[in-house]
Amino acid sequence: MAGDSYFLTKSDVARAQMVPHGAGPVIERYDTLAAAISKAAGPEAAGLFAEPVLSRGNDVAPSSVAWYTRYDGEARPLGSLEGPARARAEQDLRDGLLRVADGLTEPSAGLLIGAALNIKSLDDIYVIGGRPVLTNWGLAPDGANPSSPRRQEHFAATLGRYLPLDEAPAISSEEWRGRLAGVTAALAAGAAAQSAAASEAQSAAAGCDAVGASE
């Protein structure tokens, strides 16, 4: 575990929920994931993912994951926030996920990032000092089955609310090749929408300044 890390939460996980990447689950590839995201979108974007420490279970006890974050401060579930605080956190989450998703089109990192962009539930999104942080990433119903319709539905109900993709990110080579064009188009549309929203906000601010100057 590198640098200053702060314990966030601990969760039990089932092996069947772990989304695979290569020979093992993606939650065992955190260092590689963080490096790939940092390269594609910058170190700040990598901070969106809490660092997992996996403890293997046995025939009696389930596996568990302790989650750590680089951010110090009070951690609150996103769902517990209200009003402007929640709106800001959700917008930061959208922005962060959109930056991370740029890496989905990279041959070397696309499957790794796609596997990580799955969470167990909306309760796994925390906010620390205004910064969104994901826990229980790399986990999904029927996680080991790339073609599961349930995985598609689950993504739409969780991170799909904040990331403009028509389908859950690819977690197999066949999926990746089939989705590449769609992902590129969706990210371009999302970036265009963000740009339009920013332009509208600037125009509104300029209008307010003009009114203030004339009074």
CSV table of C-alpha atoms in Angstrom, one decimal:
chain,number,residue,atom,x,y,z
A,1,MET,CA,0.0,0.0,0.0
A,2,ALA,CA,1.6,3.2,-1.2
A,3,GLY,CA,1.8,6.6,0.5
A,4,ASP,CA,-0.9,7.8,3.0
A,5,SER,CA,-3.9,5.5,2.9
A,6,TYR,CA,-6.9,5.7,5.1
A,7,PHE,CA,-9.3,2.8,6.0
A,8,LEU,CA,-12.7,3.4,4.5
A,9,THR,CA,-14.8,0.2,4.9
A,10,LYS,CA,-14.8,-3.6,4.8
A,11,SER,CA,-17.1,-5.9,2.8
A,12,ASP,CA,-17.7,-9.6,2.3
A,13,VAL,CA,-17.5,-10.7,-1.3
A,14,ALA,CA,-18.4,-13.9,-3.1
A,15,ARG,CA,-16.0,-15.4,-5.7
A,16,ALA,CA,-18.8,-15.5,-8.2
A,17,GLN,CA,-19.2,-11.7,-8.0
A,18,MET,CA,-15.6,-11.0,-8.9
A,19,VAL,CA,-15.2,-9.7,-12.4
A,20,PRO,CA,-12.3,-11.5,-14.0
A,21,HIS,CA,-9.3,-10.0,-15.7
A,22,GLY,CA,-6.8,-12.5,-17.1
A,23,ALA,CA,-6.1,-15.3,-14.7
A,24,GLY,CA,-7.7,-13.7,-11.6
A,25,PRO,CA,-10.2,-11.1,-10.4
A,26,VAL,CA,-9.6,-7.5,-11.4
A,27,ILE,CA,-9.6,-6.4,-7.7
A,28,GLU,CA,-6.2,-8.1,-7.5
A,29,ARG,CA,-4.9,-5.8,-10.2
A,30,TYR,CA,-5.3,-2.5,-8.4
A,31,ASP,CA,-1.7,-1.3,-8.9
A,32,THR,CA,-1.9,-1.9,-12.7
A,33,LEU,CA,-5.4,-0.3,-12.8
A,34,ALA,CA,-4.2,2.8,-11.0
A,35,ALA,CA,-1.2,3.1,-13.3
A,36,ALA,CA,-3.4,2.7,-16.4
A,37,ILE,CA,-5.9,5.3,-15.3
A,38,SER,CA,-3.2,7.7,-14.2
A,39,LYS,CA,-1.7,7.4,-17.7
A,40,ALA,CA,-5.0,7.8,-19.5
A,41,ALA,CA,-6.7,10.4,-17.3
A,42,GLY,CA,-4.3,11.6,-14.6
A,43,PRO,CA,-3.6,10.6,-11.0
A,44,GLU,CA,-6.7,12.4,-9.7
A,45,ALA,CA,-8.9,10.2,-11.7
A,46,ALA,CA,-7.2,7.1,-10.3
A,47,GLY,CA,-8.2,8.3,-6.8
A,48,LEU,CA,-11.8,7.6,-7.7
A,49,PHE,CA,-11.1,3.9,-7.0
A,50,ALA,CA,-10.5,2.8,-3.4
A,51,GLU,CA,-7.5,0.4,-2.9
A,52,PRO,CA,-8.6,-3.1,-2.0
A,53,VAL,CA,-6.9,-5.5,0.3
A,54,LEU,CA,-8.4,-8.9,-0.3
A,55,SER,CA,-8.5,-11.7,2.3
A,56,ARG,CA,-9.3,-15.1,0.9
A,57,GLY,CA,-12.1,-17.0,2.7
A,58,ASN,CA,-12.4,-20.8,3.2
A,59,ASP,CA,-15.2,-23.3,3.3
A,60,VAL,CA,-16.6,-21.6,6.4
A,61,ALA,CA,-15.8,-17.9,6.1
A,62,PRO,CA,-16.4,-15.8,3.0
A,63,SER,CA,-13.7,-13.7,1.3
A,64,SER,CA,-13.5,-10.1,2.5
A,65,VAL,CA,-12.0,-6.8,1.2
A,66,ALA,CA,-10.8,-3.9,3.2
A,67,TRP,CA,-11.0,-0.7,1.2
A,68,TYR,CA,-8.5,2.2,1.6
A,69,THR,CA,-8.5,5.7,0.2
A,70,ARG,CA,-5.8,8.4,-0.3
A,71,TYR,CA,-8.3,11.0,1.1
A,72,ASP,CA,-8.5,11.8,4.8
A,73,GLY,CA,-11.7,13.0,6.2
A,74,GLU,CA,-15.3,12.0,7.0
A,75,ALA,CA,-16.6,9.5,4.5
A,76,ARG,CA,-20.3,9.6,3.7
A,77,PRO,CA,-22.4,7.5,1.3
A,78,LEU,CA,-23.4,9.5,-1.7
A,79,GLY,CA,-27.0,8.5,-1.1
A,80,SER,CA,-26.9,10.3,2.3
A,81,LEU,CA,-26.2,13.7,0.8
A,82,GLU,CA,-28.8,16.1,-0.2
A,83,GLY,CA,-29.2,19.4,-2.1
A,84,PRO,CA,-26.2,21.2,-3.6
A,85,ALA,CA,-23.7,18.9,-1.8
A,86,ARG,CA,-25.2,15.8,-3.5
A,87,ALA,CA,-25.5,17.6,-6.9
A,88,ARG,CA,-21.8,18.7,-6.8
A,89,ALA,CA,-20.6,15.2,-5.8
A,90,GLU,CA,-22.7,13.6,-8.5
A,91,GLN,CA,-21.3,16.0,-11.1
A,92,ASP,CA,-17.7,15.3,-9.9
A,93,LEU,CA,-18.5,11.6,-10.2
A,94,ARG,CA,-19.8,12.0,-13.8
A,95,ASP,CA,-16.7,14.0,-14.7
A,96,GLY,CA,-14.3,11.5,-13.1
A,97,LEU,CA,-16.0,8.5,-14.7
A,98,LEU,CA,-15.9,10.2,-18.1
A,99,ARG,CA,-12.2,10.8,-17.7
A,100,VAL,CA,-11.6,7.2,-16.6
A,101,ALA,CA,-13.7,5.9,-19.5
A,102,ASP,CA,-11.3,7.5,-22.0
A,103,GLY,CA,-9.1,4.5,-21.3
A,104,LEU,CA,-11.8,2.0,-22.5
A,105,THR,CA,-10.7,2.6,-26.0
A,106,GLU,CA,-7.0,1.7,-25.3
A,107,PRO,CA,-6.0,-1.8,-26.4
A,108,SER,CA,-3.8,-2.4,-23.4
A,109,ALA,CA,-6.1,-0.9,-20.7
A,110,GLY,CA,-9.6,-1.1,-22.0
A,111,LEU,CA,-10.5,-4.5,-20.6
A,112,LEU,CA,-8.8,-3.8,-17.3
A,113,ILE,CA,-10.8,-0.5,-16.8
A,114,GLY,CA,-13.9,-2.1,-18.1
A,115,ALA,CA,-13.8,-4.9,-15.6
A,116,ALA,CA,-13.2,-2.3,-12.8
A,117,LEU,CA,-16.2,-0.2,-13.8
A,118,ASN,CA,-18.6,-2.5,-12.0
A,119,ILE,CA,-19.8,-2.0,-8.4
A,120,LYS,CA,-22.1,-4.1,-6.2
A,121,SER,CA,-24.6,-1.3,-5.5
A,122,LEU,CA,-25.1,2.5,-5.3
A,123,ASP,CA,-24.3,2.2,-1.6
A,124,ASP,CA,-20.7,1.6,-2.6
A,125,ILE,CA,-20.2,5.2,-3.7
A,126,TYR,CA,-18.7,7.4,-0.9
A,127,VAL,CA,-17.9,11.1,-0.8
A,128,ILE,CA,-14.9,12.3,1.2
A,129,GLY,CA,-14.3,16.1,1.3
A,130,GLY,CA,-16.4,16.4,-1.8
A,131,ARG,CA,-14.5,13.7,-3.7
A,132,PRO,CA,-16.3,10.6,-4.8
A,133,VAL,CA,-14.7,7.3,-4.1
A,134,LEU,CA,-15.8,3.9,-5.3
A,135,THR,CA,-15.6,0.7,-3.2
A,136,ASN,CA,-16.7,-2.8,-4.2
A,137,TRP,CA,-15.6,-2.1,-7.7
A,138,GLY,CA,-14.8,-5.0,-9.9
A,139,LEU,CA,-17.8,-6.8,-8.5
A,140,ALA,CA,-21.1,-7.6,-10.2
A,141,PRO,CA,-23.9,-10.2,-10.3
A,142,ASP,CA,-22.7,-13.1,-12.4
A,143,GLY,CA,-19.4,-11.3,-12.6
A,144,ALA,CA,-17.6,-14.1,-14.4
A,145,ASN,CA,-20.1,-14.2,-17.2
A,146,PRO,CA,-19.4,-11.6,-19.9
A,147,SER,CA,-22.7,-12.2,-21.7
A,148,SER,CA,-25.0,-12.1,-18.7
A,149,PRO,CA,-28.1,-9.8,-19.3
A,150,ARG,CA,-28.2,-9.3,-15.5
A,151,ARG,CA,-24.8,-7.7,-15.6
A,152,GLN,CA,-26.0,-5.2,-18.3
A,153,GLU,CA,-29.1,-4.4,-16.2
A,154,HIS,CA,-27.0,-4.0,-13.0
A,155,PHE,CA,-24.6,-1.6,-14.7
A,156,ALA,CA,-27.4,0.6,-15.9
A,157,ALA,CA,-28.8,0.7,-12.4
A,158,THR,CA,-25.5,1.6,-10.8
A,159,LEU,CA,-22.5,3.4,-12.5
A,160,GLY,CA,-24.5,3.6,-15.7
A,161,ARG,CA,-26.5,6.4,-14.1
A,162,TYR,CA,-23.4,8.5,-14.2
A,163,LEU,CA,-21.5,7.2,-17.2
A,164,PRO,CA,-23.1,7.6,-20.7
A,165,LEU,CA,-22.6,4.1,-22.1
A,166,ASP,CA,-25.3,2.1,-23.8
A,167,GLU,CA,-24.0,-1.1,-22.4
A,168,ALA,CA,-21.8,-2.3,-19.5
A,169,PRO,CA,-18.1,-1.9,-20.3
A,170,ALA,CA,-16.5,-4.9,-22.0
A,171,ILE,CA,-14.8,-7.5,-19.9
A,172,SER,CA,-13.8,-9.9,-22.7
A,173,SER,CA,-11.8,-9.4,-25.9
A,174,GLU,CA,-14.9,-10.2,-28.0
A,175,GLU,CA,-17.0,-7.6,-26.2
A,176,TRP,CA,-14.2,-5.0,-26.4
A,177,ARG,CA,-13.9,-5.4,-30.2
A,178,GLY,CA,-17.7,-5.2,-30.6
A,179,ARG,CA,-18.1,-2.2,-28.3
A,180,LEU,CA,-15.2,0.0,-29.4
A,181,ALA,CA,-17.2,2.1,-31.9
A,182,GLY,CA,-20.1,2.5,-29.5
A,183,VAL,CA,-17.9,3.6,-26.6
A,184,THR,CA,-16.1,6.1,-28.8
A,185,ALA,CA,-19.4,7.7,-29.9
A,186,ALA,CA,-20.8,7.7,-26.4
A,187,LEU,CA,-17.8,9.4,-24.9
A,188,ALA,CA,-17.8,12.0,-27.7
A,189,ALA,CA,-21.4,12.7,-27.0
A,190,GLY,CA,-20.8,13.0,-23.3
A,191,ALA,CA,-17.9,15.4,-23.8
A,192,ALA,CA,-20.0,17.5,-26.2
A,193,ALA,CA,-22.8,17.7,-23.6
A,194,GLN,CA,-20.4,18.7,-20.9
A,195,SER,CA,-18.9,21.4,-23.2
A,196,ALA,CA,-22.4,22.7,-24.0
A,197,ALA,CA,-23.3,22.8,-20.3
A,198,ALA,CA,-20.1,24.7,-19.5
A,199,SER,CA,-20.9,27.2,-22.3
A,200,GLU,CA,-24.4,27.8,-21.0
A,201,ALA,CA,-23.1,28.4,-17.5
A,202,GLN,CA,-20.5,30.9,-18.8
A,203,SER,CA,-23.2,32.7,-20.8
A,204,ALA,CA,-25.5,32.8,-17.8
A,205,ALA,CA,-22.6,34.2,-15.6
A,206,ALA,CA,-21.8,36.8,-18.2
A,207,GLY,CA,-25.4,37.9,-18.4
A,208,CYS,CA,-25.5,38.3,-14.6
A,209,ASP,CA,-22.3,40.4,-14.7
A,210,ALA,CA,-23.8,42.6,-17.5
A,211,VAL,CA,-27.0,43.2,-15.5
A,212,GLY,CA,-25.0,44.0,-12.4
A,213,ALA,CA,-22.8,46.5,-14.3
A,214,SER,CA,-25.8,48.3,-15.7
A,215,GLU,CA,-27.5,48.9,-12.4
